[in-house]
PDB file of C-alpha atoms in Angstrom:
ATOM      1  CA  UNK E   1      30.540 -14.846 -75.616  1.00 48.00           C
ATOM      2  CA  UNK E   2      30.416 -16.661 -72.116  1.00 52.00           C
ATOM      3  CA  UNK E   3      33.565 -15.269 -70.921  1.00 55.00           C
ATOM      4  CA  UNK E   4      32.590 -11.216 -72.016  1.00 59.00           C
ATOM      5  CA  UNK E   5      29.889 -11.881 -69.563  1.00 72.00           C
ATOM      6  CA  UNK E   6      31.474 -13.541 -67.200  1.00 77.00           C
ATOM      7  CA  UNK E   7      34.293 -10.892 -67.129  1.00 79.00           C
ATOM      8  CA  UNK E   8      32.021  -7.701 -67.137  1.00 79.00           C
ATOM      9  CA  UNK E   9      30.196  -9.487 -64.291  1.00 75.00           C
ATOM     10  CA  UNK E  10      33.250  -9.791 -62.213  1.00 77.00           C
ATOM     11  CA  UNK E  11      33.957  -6.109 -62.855  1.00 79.00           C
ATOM     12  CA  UNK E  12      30.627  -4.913 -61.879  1.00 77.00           C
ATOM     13  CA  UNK E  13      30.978  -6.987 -58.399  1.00 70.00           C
ATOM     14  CA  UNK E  14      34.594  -5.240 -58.247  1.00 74.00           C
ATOM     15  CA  UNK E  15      33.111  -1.864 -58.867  1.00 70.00           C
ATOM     16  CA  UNK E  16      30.676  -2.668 -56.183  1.00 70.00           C
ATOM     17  CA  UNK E  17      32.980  -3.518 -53.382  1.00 64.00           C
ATOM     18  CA  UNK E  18      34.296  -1.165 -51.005  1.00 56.00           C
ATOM     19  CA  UNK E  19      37.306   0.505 -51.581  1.00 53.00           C
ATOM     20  CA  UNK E  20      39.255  -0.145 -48.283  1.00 50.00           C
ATOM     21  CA  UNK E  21      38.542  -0.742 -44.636  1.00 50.00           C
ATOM     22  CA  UNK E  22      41.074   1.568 -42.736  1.00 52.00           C
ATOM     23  CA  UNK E  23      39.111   5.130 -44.068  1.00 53.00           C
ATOM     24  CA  UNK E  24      35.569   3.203 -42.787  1.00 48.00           C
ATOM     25  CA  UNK E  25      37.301   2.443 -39.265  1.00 52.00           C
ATOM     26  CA  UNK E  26      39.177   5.929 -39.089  1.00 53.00           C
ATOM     27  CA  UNK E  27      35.756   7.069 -39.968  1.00 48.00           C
ATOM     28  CA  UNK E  28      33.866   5.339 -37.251  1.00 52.00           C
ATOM     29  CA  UNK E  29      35.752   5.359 -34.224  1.00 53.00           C
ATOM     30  CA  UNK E  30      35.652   9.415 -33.402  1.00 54.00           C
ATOM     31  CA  UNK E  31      31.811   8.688 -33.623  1.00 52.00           C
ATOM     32  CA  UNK E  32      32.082   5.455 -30.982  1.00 55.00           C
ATOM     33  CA  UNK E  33      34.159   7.499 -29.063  1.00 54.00           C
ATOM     34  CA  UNK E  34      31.887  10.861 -28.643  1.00 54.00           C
ATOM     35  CA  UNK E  35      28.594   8.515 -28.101  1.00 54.00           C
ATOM     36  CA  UNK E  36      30.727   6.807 -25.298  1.00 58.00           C
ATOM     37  CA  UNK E  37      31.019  10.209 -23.627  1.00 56.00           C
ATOM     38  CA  UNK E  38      27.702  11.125 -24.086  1.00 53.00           C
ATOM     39  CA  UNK E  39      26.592   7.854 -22.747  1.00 58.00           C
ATOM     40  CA  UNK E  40      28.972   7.888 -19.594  1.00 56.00           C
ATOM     41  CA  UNK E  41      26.768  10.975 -17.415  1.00 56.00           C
ATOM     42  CA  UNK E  42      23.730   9.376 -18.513  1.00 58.00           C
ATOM     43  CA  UNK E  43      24.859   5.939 -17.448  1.00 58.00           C
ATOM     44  CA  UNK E  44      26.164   7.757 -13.861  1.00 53.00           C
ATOM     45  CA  UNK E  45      22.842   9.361 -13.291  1.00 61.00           C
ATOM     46  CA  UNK E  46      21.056   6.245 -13.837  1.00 59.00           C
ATOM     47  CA  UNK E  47      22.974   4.088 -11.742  1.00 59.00           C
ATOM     48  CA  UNK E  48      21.273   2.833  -8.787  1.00 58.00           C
ATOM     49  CA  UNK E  49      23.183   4.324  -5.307  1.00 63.00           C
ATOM     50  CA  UNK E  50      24.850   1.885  -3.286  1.00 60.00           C
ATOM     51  CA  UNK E  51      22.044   0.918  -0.530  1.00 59.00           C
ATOM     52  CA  UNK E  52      22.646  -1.453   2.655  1.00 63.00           C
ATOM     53  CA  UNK E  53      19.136  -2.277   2.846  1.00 59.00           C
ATOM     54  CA  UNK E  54      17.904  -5.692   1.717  1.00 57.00           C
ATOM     55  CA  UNK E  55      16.118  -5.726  -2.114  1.00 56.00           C
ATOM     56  CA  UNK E  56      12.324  -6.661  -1.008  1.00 58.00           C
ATOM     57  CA  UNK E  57      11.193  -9.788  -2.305  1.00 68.00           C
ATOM     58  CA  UNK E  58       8.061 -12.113  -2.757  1.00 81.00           C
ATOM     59  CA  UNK E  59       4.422 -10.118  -3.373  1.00 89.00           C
ATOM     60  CA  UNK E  60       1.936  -8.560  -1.426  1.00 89.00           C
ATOM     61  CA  UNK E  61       0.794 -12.200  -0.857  1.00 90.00           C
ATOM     62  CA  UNK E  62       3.468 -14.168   0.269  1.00 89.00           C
ATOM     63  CA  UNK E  63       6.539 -12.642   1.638  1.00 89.00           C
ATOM     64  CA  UNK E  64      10.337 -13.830   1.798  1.00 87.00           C
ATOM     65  CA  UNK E  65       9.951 -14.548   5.370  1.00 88.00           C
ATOM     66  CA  UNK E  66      11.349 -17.603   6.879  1.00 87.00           C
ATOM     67  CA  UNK E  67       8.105 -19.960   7.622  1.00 85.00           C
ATOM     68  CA  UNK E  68       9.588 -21.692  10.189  1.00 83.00           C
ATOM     69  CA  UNK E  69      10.336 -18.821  12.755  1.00 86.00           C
ATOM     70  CA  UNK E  70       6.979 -18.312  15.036  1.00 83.00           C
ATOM     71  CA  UNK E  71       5.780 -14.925  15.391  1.00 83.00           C
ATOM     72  CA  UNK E  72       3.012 -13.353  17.951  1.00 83.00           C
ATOM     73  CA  UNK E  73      -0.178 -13.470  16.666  1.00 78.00           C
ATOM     74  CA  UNK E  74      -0.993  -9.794  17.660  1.00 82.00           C
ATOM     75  CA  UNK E  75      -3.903  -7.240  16.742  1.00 83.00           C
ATOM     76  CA  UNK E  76      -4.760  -4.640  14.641  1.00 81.00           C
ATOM     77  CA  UNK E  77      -3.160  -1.367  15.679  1.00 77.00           C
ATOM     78  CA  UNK E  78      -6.512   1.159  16.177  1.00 72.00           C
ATOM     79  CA  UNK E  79      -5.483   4.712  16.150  1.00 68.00           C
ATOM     80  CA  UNK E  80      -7.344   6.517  18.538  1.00 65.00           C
ATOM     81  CA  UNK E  81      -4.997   9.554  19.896  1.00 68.00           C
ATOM     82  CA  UNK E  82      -5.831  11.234  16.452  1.00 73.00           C
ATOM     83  CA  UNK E  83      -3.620   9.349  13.889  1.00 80.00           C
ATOM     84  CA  UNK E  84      -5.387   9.608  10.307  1.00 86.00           C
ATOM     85  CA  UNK E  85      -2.604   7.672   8.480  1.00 87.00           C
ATOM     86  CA  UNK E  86      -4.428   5.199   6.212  1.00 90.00           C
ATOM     87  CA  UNK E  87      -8.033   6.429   5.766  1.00 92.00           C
ATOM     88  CA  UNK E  88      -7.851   8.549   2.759  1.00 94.00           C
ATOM     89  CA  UNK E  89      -6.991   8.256  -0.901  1.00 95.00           C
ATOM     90  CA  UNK E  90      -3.597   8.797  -1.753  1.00 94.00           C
ATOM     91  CA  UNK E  91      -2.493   7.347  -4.978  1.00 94.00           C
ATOM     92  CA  UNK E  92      -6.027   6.617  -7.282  1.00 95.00           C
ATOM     93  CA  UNK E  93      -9.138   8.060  -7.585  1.00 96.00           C
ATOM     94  CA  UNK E  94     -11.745   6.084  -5.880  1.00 97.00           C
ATOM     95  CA  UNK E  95     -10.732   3.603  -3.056  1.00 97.00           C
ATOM     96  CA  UNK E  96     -12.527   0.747  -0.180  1.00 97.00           C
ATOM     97  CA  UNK E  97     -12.296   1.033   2.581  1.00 96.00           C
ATOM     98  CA  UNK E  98     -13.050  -0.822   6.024  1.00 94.00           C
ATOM     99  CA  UNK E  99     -15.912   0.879   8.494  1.00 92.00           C
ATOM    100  CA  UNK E 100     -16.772  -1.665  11.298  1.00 89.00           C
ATOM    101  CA  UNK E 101     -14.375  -3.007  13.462  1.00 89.00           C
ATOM    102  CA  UNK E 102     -10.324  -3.949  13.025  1.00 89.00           C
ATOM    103  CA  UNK E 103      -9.721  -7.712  12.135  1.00 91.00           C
ATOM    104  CA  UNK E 104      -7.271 -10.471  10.276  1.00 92.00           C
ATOM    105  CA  UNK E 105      -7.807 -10.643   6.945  1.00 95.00           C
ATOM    106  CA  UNK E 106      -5.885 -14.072   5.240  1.00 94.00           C
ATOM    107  CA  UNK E 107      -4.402 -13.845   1.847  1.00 94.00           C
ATOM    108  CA  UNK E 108      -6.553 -16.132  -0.020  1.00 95.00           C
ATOM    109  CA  UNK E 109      -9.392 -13.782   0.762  1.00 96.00           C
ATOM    110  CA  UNK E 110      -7.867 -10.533  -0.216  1.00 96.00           C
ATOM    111  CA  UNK E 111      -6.571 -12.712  -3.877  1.00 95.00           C
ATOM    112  CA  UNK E 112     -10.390 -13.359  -4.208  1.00 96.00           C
ATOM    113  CA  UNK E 113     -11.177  -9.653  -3.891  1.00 96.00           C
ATOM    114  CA  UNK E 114      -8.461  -8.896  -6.340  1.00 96.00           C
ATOM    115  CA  UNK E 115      -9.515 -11.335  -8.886  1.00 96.00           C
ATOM    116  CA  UNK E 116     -13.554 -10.270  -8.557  1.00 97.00           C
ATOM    117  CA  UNK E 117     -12.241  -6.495  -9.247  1.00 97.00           C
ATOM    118  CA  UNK E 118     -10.303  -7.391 -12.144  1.00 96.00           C
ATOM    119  CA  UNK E 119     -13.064  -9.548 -13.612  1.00 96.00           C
ATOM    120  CA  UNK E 120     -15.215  -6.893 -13.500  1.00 96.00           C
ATOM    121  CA  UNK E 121     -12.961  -4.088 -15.061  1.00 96.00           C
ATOM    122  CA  UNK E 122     -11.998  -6.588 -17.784  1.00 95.00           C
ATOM    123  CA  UNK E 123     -11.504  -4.411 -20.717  1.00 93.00           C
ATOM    124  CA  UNK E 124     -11.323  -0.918 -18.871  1.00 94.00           C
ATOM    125  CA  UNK E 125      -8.294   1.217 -18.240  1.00 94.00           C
ATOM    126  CA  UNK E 126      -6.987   1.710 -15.047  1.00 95.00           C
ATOM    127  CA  UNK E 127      -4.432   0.915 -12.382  1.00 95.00           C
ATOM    128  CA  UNK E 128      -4.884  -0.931  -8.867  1.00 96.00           C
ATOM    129  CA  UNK E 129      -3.015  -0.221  -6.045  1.00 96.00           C
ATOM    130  CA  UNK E 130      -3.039  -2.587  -2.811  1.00 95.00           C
ATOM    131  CA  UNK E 131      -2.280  -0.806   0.698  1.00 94.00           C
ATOM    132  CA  UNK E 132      -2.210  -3.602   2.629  1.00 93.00           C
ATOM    133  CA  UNK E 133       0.384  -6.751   2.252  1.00 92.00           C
ATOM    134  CA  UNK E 134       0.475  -9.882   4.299  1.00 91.00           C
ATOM    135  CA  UNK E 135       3.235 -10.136   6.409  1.00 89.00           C
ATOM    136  CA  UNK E 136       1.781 -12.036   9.206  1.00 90.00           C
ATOM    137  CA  UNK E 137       2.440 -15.817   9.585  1.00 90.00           C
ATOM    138  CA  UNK E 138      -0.680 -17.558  11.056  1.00 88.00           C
ATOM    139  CA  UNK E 139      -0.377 -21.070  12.399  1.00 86.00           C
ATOM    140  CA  UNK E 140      -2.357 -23.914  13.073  1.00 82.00           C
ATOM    141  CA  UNK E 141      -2.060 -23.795  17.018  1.00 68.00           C
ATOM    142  CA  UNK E 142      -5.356 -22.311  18.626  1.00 55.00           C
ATOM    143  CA  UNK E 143      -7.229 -22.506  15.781  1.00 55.00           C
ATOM    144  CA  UNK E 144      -7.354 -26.076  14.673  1.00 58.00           C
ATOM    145  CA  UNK E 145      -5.963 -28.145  17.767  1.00 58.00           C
ATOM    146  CA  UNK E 146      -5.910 -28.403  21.340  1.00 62.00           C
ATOM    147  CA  UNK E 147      -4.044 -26.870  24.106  1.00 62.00           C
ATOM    148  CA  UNK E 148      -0.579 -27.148  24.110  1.00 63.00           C
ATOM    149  CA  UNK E 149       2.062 -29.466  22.117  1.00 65.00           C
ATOM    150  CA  UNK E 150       3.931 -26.276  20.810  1.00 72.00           C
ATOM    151  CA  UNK E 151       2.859 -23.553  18.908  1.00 74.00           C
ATOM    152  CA  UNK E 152       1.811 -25.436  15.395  1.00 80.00           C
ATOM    153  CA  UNK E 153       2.672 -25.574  11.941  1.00 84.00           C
ATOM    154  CA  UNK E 154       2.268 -22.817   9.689  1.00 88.00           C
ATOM    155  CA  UNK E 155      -1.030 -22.960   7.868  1.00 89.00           C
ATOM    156  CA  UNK E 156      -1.315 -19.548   6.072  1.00 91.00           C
ATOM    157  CA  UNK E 157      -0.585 -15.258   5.260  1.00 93.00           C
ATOM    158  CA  UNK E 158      -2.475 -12.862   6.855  1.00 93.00           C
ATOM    159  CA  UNK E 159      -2.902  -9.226   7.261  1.00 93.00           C
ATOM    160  CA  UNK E 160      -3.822  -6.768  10.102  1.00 92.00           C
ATOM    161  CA  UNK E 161      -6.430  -4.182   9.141  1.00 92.00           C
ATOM    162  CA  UNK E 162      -7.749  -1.571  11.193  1.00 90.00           C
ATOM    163  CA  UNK E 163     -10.533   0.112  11.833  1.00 90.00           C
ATOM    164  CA  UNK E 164     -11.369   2.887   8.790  1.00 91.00           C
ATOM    165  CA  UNK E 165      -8.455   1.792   6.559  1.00 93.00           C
ATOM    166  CA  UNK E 166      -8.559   1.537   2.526  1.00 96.00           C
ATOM    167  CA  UNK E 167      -7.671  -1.413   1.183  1.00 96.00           C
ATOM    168  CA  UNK E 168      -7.932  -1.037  -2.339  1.00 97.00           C
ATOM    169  CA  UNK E 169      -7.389   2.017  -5.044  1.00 96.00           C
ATOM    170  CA  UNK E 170      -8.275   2.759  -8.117  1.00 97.00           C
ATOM    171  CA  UNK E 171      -6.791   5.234 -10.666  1.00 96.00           C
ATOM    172  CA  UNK E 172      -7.920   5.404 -14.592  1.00 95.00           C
ATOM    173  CA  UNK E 173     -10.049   6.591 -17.490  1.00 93.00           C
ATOM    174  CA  UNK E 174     -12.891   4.610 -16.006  1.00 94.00           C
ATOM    175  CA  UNK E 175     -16.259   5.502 -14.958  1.00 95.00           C
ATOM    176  CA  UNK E 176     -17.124   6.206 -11.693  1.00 96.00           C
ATOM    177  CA  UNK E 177     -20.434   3.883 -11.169  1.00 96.00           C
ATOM    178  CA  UNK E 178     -18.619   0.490 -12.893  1.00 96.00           C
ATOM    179  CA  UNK E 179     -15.624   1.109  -9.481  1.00 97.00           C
ATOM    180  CA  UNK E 180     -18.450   1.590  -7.151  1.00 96.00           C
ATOM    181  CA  UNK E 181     -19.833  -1.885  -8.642  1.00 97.00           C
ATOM    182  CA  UNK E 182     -16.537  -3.637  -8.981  1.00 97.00           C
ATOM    183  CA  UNK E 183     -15.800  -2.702  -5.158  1.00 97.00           C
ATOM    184  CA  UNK E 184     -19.151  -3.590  -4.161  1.00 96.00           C
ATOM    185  CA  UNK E 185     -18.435  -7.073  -5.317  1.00 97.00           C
ATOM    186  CA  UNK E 186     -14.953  -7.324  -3.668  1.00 97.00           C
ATOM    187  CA  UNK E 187     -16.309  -6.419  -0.450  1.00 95.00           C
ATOM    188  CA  UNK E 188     -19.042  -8.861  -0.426  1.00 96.00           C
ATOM    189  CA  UNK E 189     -15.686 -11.252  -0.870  1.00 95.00           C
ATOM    190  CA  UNK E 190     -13.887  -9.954   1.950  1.00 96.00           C
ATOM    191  CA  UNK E 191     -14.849 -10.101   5.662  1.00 94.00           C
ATOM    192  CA  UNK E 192     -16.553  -7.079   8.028  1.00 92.00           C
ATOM    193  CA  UNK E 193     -17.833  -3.782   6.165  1.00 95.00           C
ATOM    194  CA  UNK E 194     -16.611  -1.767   2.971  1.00 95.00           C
ATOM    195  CA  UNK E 195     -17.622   1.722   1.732  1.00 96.00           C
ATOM    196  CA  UNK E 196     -16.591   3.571  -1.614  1.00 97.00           C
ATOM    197  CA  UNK E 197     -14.592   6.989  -1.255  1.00 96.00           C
ATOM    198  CA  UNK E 198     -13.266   9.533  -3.215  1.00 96.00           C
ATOM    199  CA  UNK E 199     -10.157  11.447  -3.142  1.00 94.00           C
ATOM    200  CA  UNK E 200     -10.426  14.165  -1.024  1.00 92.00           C
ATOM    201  CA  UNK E 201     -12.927  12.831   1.365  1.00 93.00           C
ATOM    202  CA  UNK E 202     -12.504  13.732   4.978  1.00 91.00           C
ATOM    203  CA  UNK E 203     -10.390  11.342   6.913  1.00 91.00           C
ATOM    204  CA  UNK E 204     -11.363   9.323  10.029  1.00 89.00           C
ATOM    205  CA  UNK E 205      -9.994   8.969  13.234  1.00 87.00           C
ATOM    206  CA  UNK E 206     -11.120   5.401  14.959  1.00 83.00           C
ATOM    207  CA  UNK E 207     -14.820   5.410  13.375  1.00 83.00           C
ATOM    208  CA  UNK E 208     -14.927   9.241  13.752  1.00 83.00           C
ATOM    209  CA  UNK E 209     -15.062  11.129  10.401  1.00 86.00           C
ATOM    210  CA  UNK E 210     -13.482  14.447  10.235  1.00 86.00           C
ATOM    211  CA  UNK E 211     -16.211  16.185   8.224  1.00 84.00           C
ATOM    212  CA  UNK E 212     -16.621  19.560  10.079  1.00 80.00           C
ATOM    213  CA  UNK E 213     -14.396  18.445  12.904  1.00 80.00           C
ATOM    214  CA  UNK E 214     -10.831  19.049  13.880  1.00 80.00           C
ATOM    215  CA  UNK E 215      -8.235  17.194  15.498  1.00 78.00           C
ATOM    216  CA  UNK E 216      -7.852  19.905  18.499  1.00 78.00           C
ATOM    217  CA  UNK E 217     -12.077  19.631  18.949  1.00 79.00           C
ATOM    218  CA  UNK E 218     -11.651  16.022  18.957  1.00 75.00           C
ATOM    219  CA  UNK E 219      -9.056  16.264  21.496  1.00 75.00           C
ATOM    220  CA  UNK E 220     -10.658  19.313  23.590  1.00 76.00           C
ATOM    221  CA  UNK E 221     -12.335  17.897  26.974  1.00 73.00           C
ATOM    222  CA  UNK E 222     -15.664  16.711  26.862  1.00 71.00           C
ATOM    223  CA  UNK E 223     -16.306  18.122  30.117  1.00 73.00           C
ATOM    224  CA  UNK E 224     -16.699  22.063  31.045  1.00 71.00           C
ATOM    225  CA  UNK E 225     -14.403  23.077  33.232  1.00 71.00           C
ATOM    226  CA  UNK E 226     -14.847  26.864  35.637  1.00 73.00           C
ATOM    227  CA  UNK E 227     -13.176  29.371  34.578  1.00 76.00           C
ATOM    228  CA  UNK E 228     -10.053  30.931  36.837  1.00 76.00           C
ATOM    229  CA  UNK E 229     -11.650  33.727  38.124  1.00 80.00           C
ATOM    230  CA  UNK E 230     -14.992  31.641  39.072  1.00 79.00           C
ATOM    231  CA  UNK E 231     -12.696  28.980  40.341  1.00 73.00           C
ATOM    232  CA  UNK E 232     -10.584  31.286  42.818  1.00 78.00           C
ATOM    233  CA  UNK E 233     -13.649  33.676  44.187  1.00 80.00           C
ATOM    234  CA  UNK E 234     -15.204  30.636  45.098  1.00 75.00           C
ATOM    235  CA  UNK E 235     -14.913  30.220  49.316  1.00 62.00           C
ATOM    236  CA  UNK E 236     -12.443  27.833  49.993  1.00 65.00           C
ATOM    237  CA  UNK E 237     -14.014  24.868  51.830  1.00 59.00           C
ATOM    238  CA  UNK E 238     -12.443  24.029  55.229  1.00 54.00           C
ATOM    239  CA  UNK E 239     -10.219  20.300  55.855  1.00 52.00           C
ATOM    240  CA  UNK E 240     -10.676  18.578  58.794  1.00 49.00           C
ATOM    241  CA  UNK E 241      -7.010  17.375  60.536  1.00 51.00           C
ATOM    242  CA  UNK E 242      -7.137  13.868  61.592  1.00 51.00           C
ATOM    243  CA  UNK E 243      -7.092  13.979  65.644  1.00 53.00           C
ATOM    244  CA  UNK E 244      -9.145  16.822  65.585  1.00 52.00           C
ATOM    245  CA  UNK E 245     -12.948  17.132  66.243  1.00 55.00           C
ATOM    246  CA  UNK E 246     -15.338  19.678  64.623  1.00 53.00           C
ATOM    247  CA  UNK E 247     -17.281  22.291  66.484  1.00 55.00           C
ATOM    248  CA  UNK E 248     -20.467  20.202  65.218  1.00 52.00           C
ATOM    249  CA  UNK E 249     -19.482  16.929  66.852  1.00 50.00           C
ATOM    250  CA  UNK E 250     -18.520  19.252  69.939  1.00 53.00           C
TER     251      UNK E 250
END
């Protein structure tokens, strides 16, 4: 009785194995091949082109820039011959930005704004986008020590903002009142003045705010000038040659 079993047993496990391996392979390997082809334009137009430029590393934060090589400590560029670049909303919704006058702002201060914003959206949906990134190197020369003795060990990031730039943006399914109140907080974190906009709010040129105004008004003369025709009926008025006397002084 124990060898029946064991006999139909092996004959069921022979019944389930596979009949042979070559059909399977001859079977598979047209499919491998067409997905391969399929795959290759996909994989082309996906490929990254060949670029000579540098991949950009560190974070908005702290760059990859060598520490040790001294920069100028420069100022905040203010454009005032009617450049708007930087004062409106491009990628979210509802951005900050700065209204009083152009300044440094250090990393650690702009980390604190970004940490009170996301503490106060905890839970919301949305995205943050920073517009500023701190590239400048500031050292300890001039601000901690004396006069002279070199230019100073590095001490920390910082960024230049100007005048009537946004700092921060904000895109999501989020209400408008709780982004007024999270950017309220982060500007009480950050130095100078913050207001809220909007996208599509006018943009500003220096602290000027193109609401009603246009570039070529802004740029127009402040100062009336004749017209031609009053200009050139108007009685010339007579020079006086040096070495020569007047008929008044006569």
């Amino acid at each position: 009785m124990k060898s029946v079993s064991t006999t139909a047993l092996l004959n069921a496990f022979q019944g389930l194995r596979l009949s042979g391996s070559s059909p399977l392979r001859q079977l598979r390997a047209p499919i491998q091949h067409a997905s391969r082809t399929v795959a290759a334009p996909s994989r082309l137009q996906n490929a990254r082109a060949f670029s000579t430029t540098a991949p950009v590393l560190g974070s908005w934060l702290e760059p990859s820039l060598d520490r040790r090589k001294k920069m100028a400590k420069g100022r905040p560029r203010v454009a005032t011959g009617g450049s708007t670049k930087g004062t409106t909303v491009i990628w979210g919704d509802y951005g900050l930005r700065m209204i009083d006058h152009h300044r440094r702002i250090s990393a650690k201060h702009l980390k604190m704004a970004e940490d009170t914003i996301k503490v106060r959206l905890r839970g919301e949906k949305y995205r943050l986008y920073k517009r500023k990134c701190c590239n400048v190197g500031v050292y300890v020369s001039g601000n901690e020590m004396r006069m002279g003795k070199g230019k100073g060990s590095f001490d920390h990031w910082a960024t230049r903002m100007a005048v009537s730039q946004v700092l921060f943006e904000i895109r999501g399914r989020i209400h408008e009142q709780i982004v007024r109140d999270a950017f309220r907080l982060a500007g009480n974190k950050l130095p100078g003045q913050w207001e809220f906009v909007k996208r599509g709010d006018a943009p500003m040129v220096g602290i000027t705010k193109l609401d009603g105004v246009t570039l070529e008004e802004l740029k127009r003369p402040r100062r009336q000038i004749a017209p031609a025709e009053l200009l050139e009926a108007s009685s010339p008025t007579t020079i006086t040659e040096a070495g020569s006397t007047s008929e008044s002084s006569r």
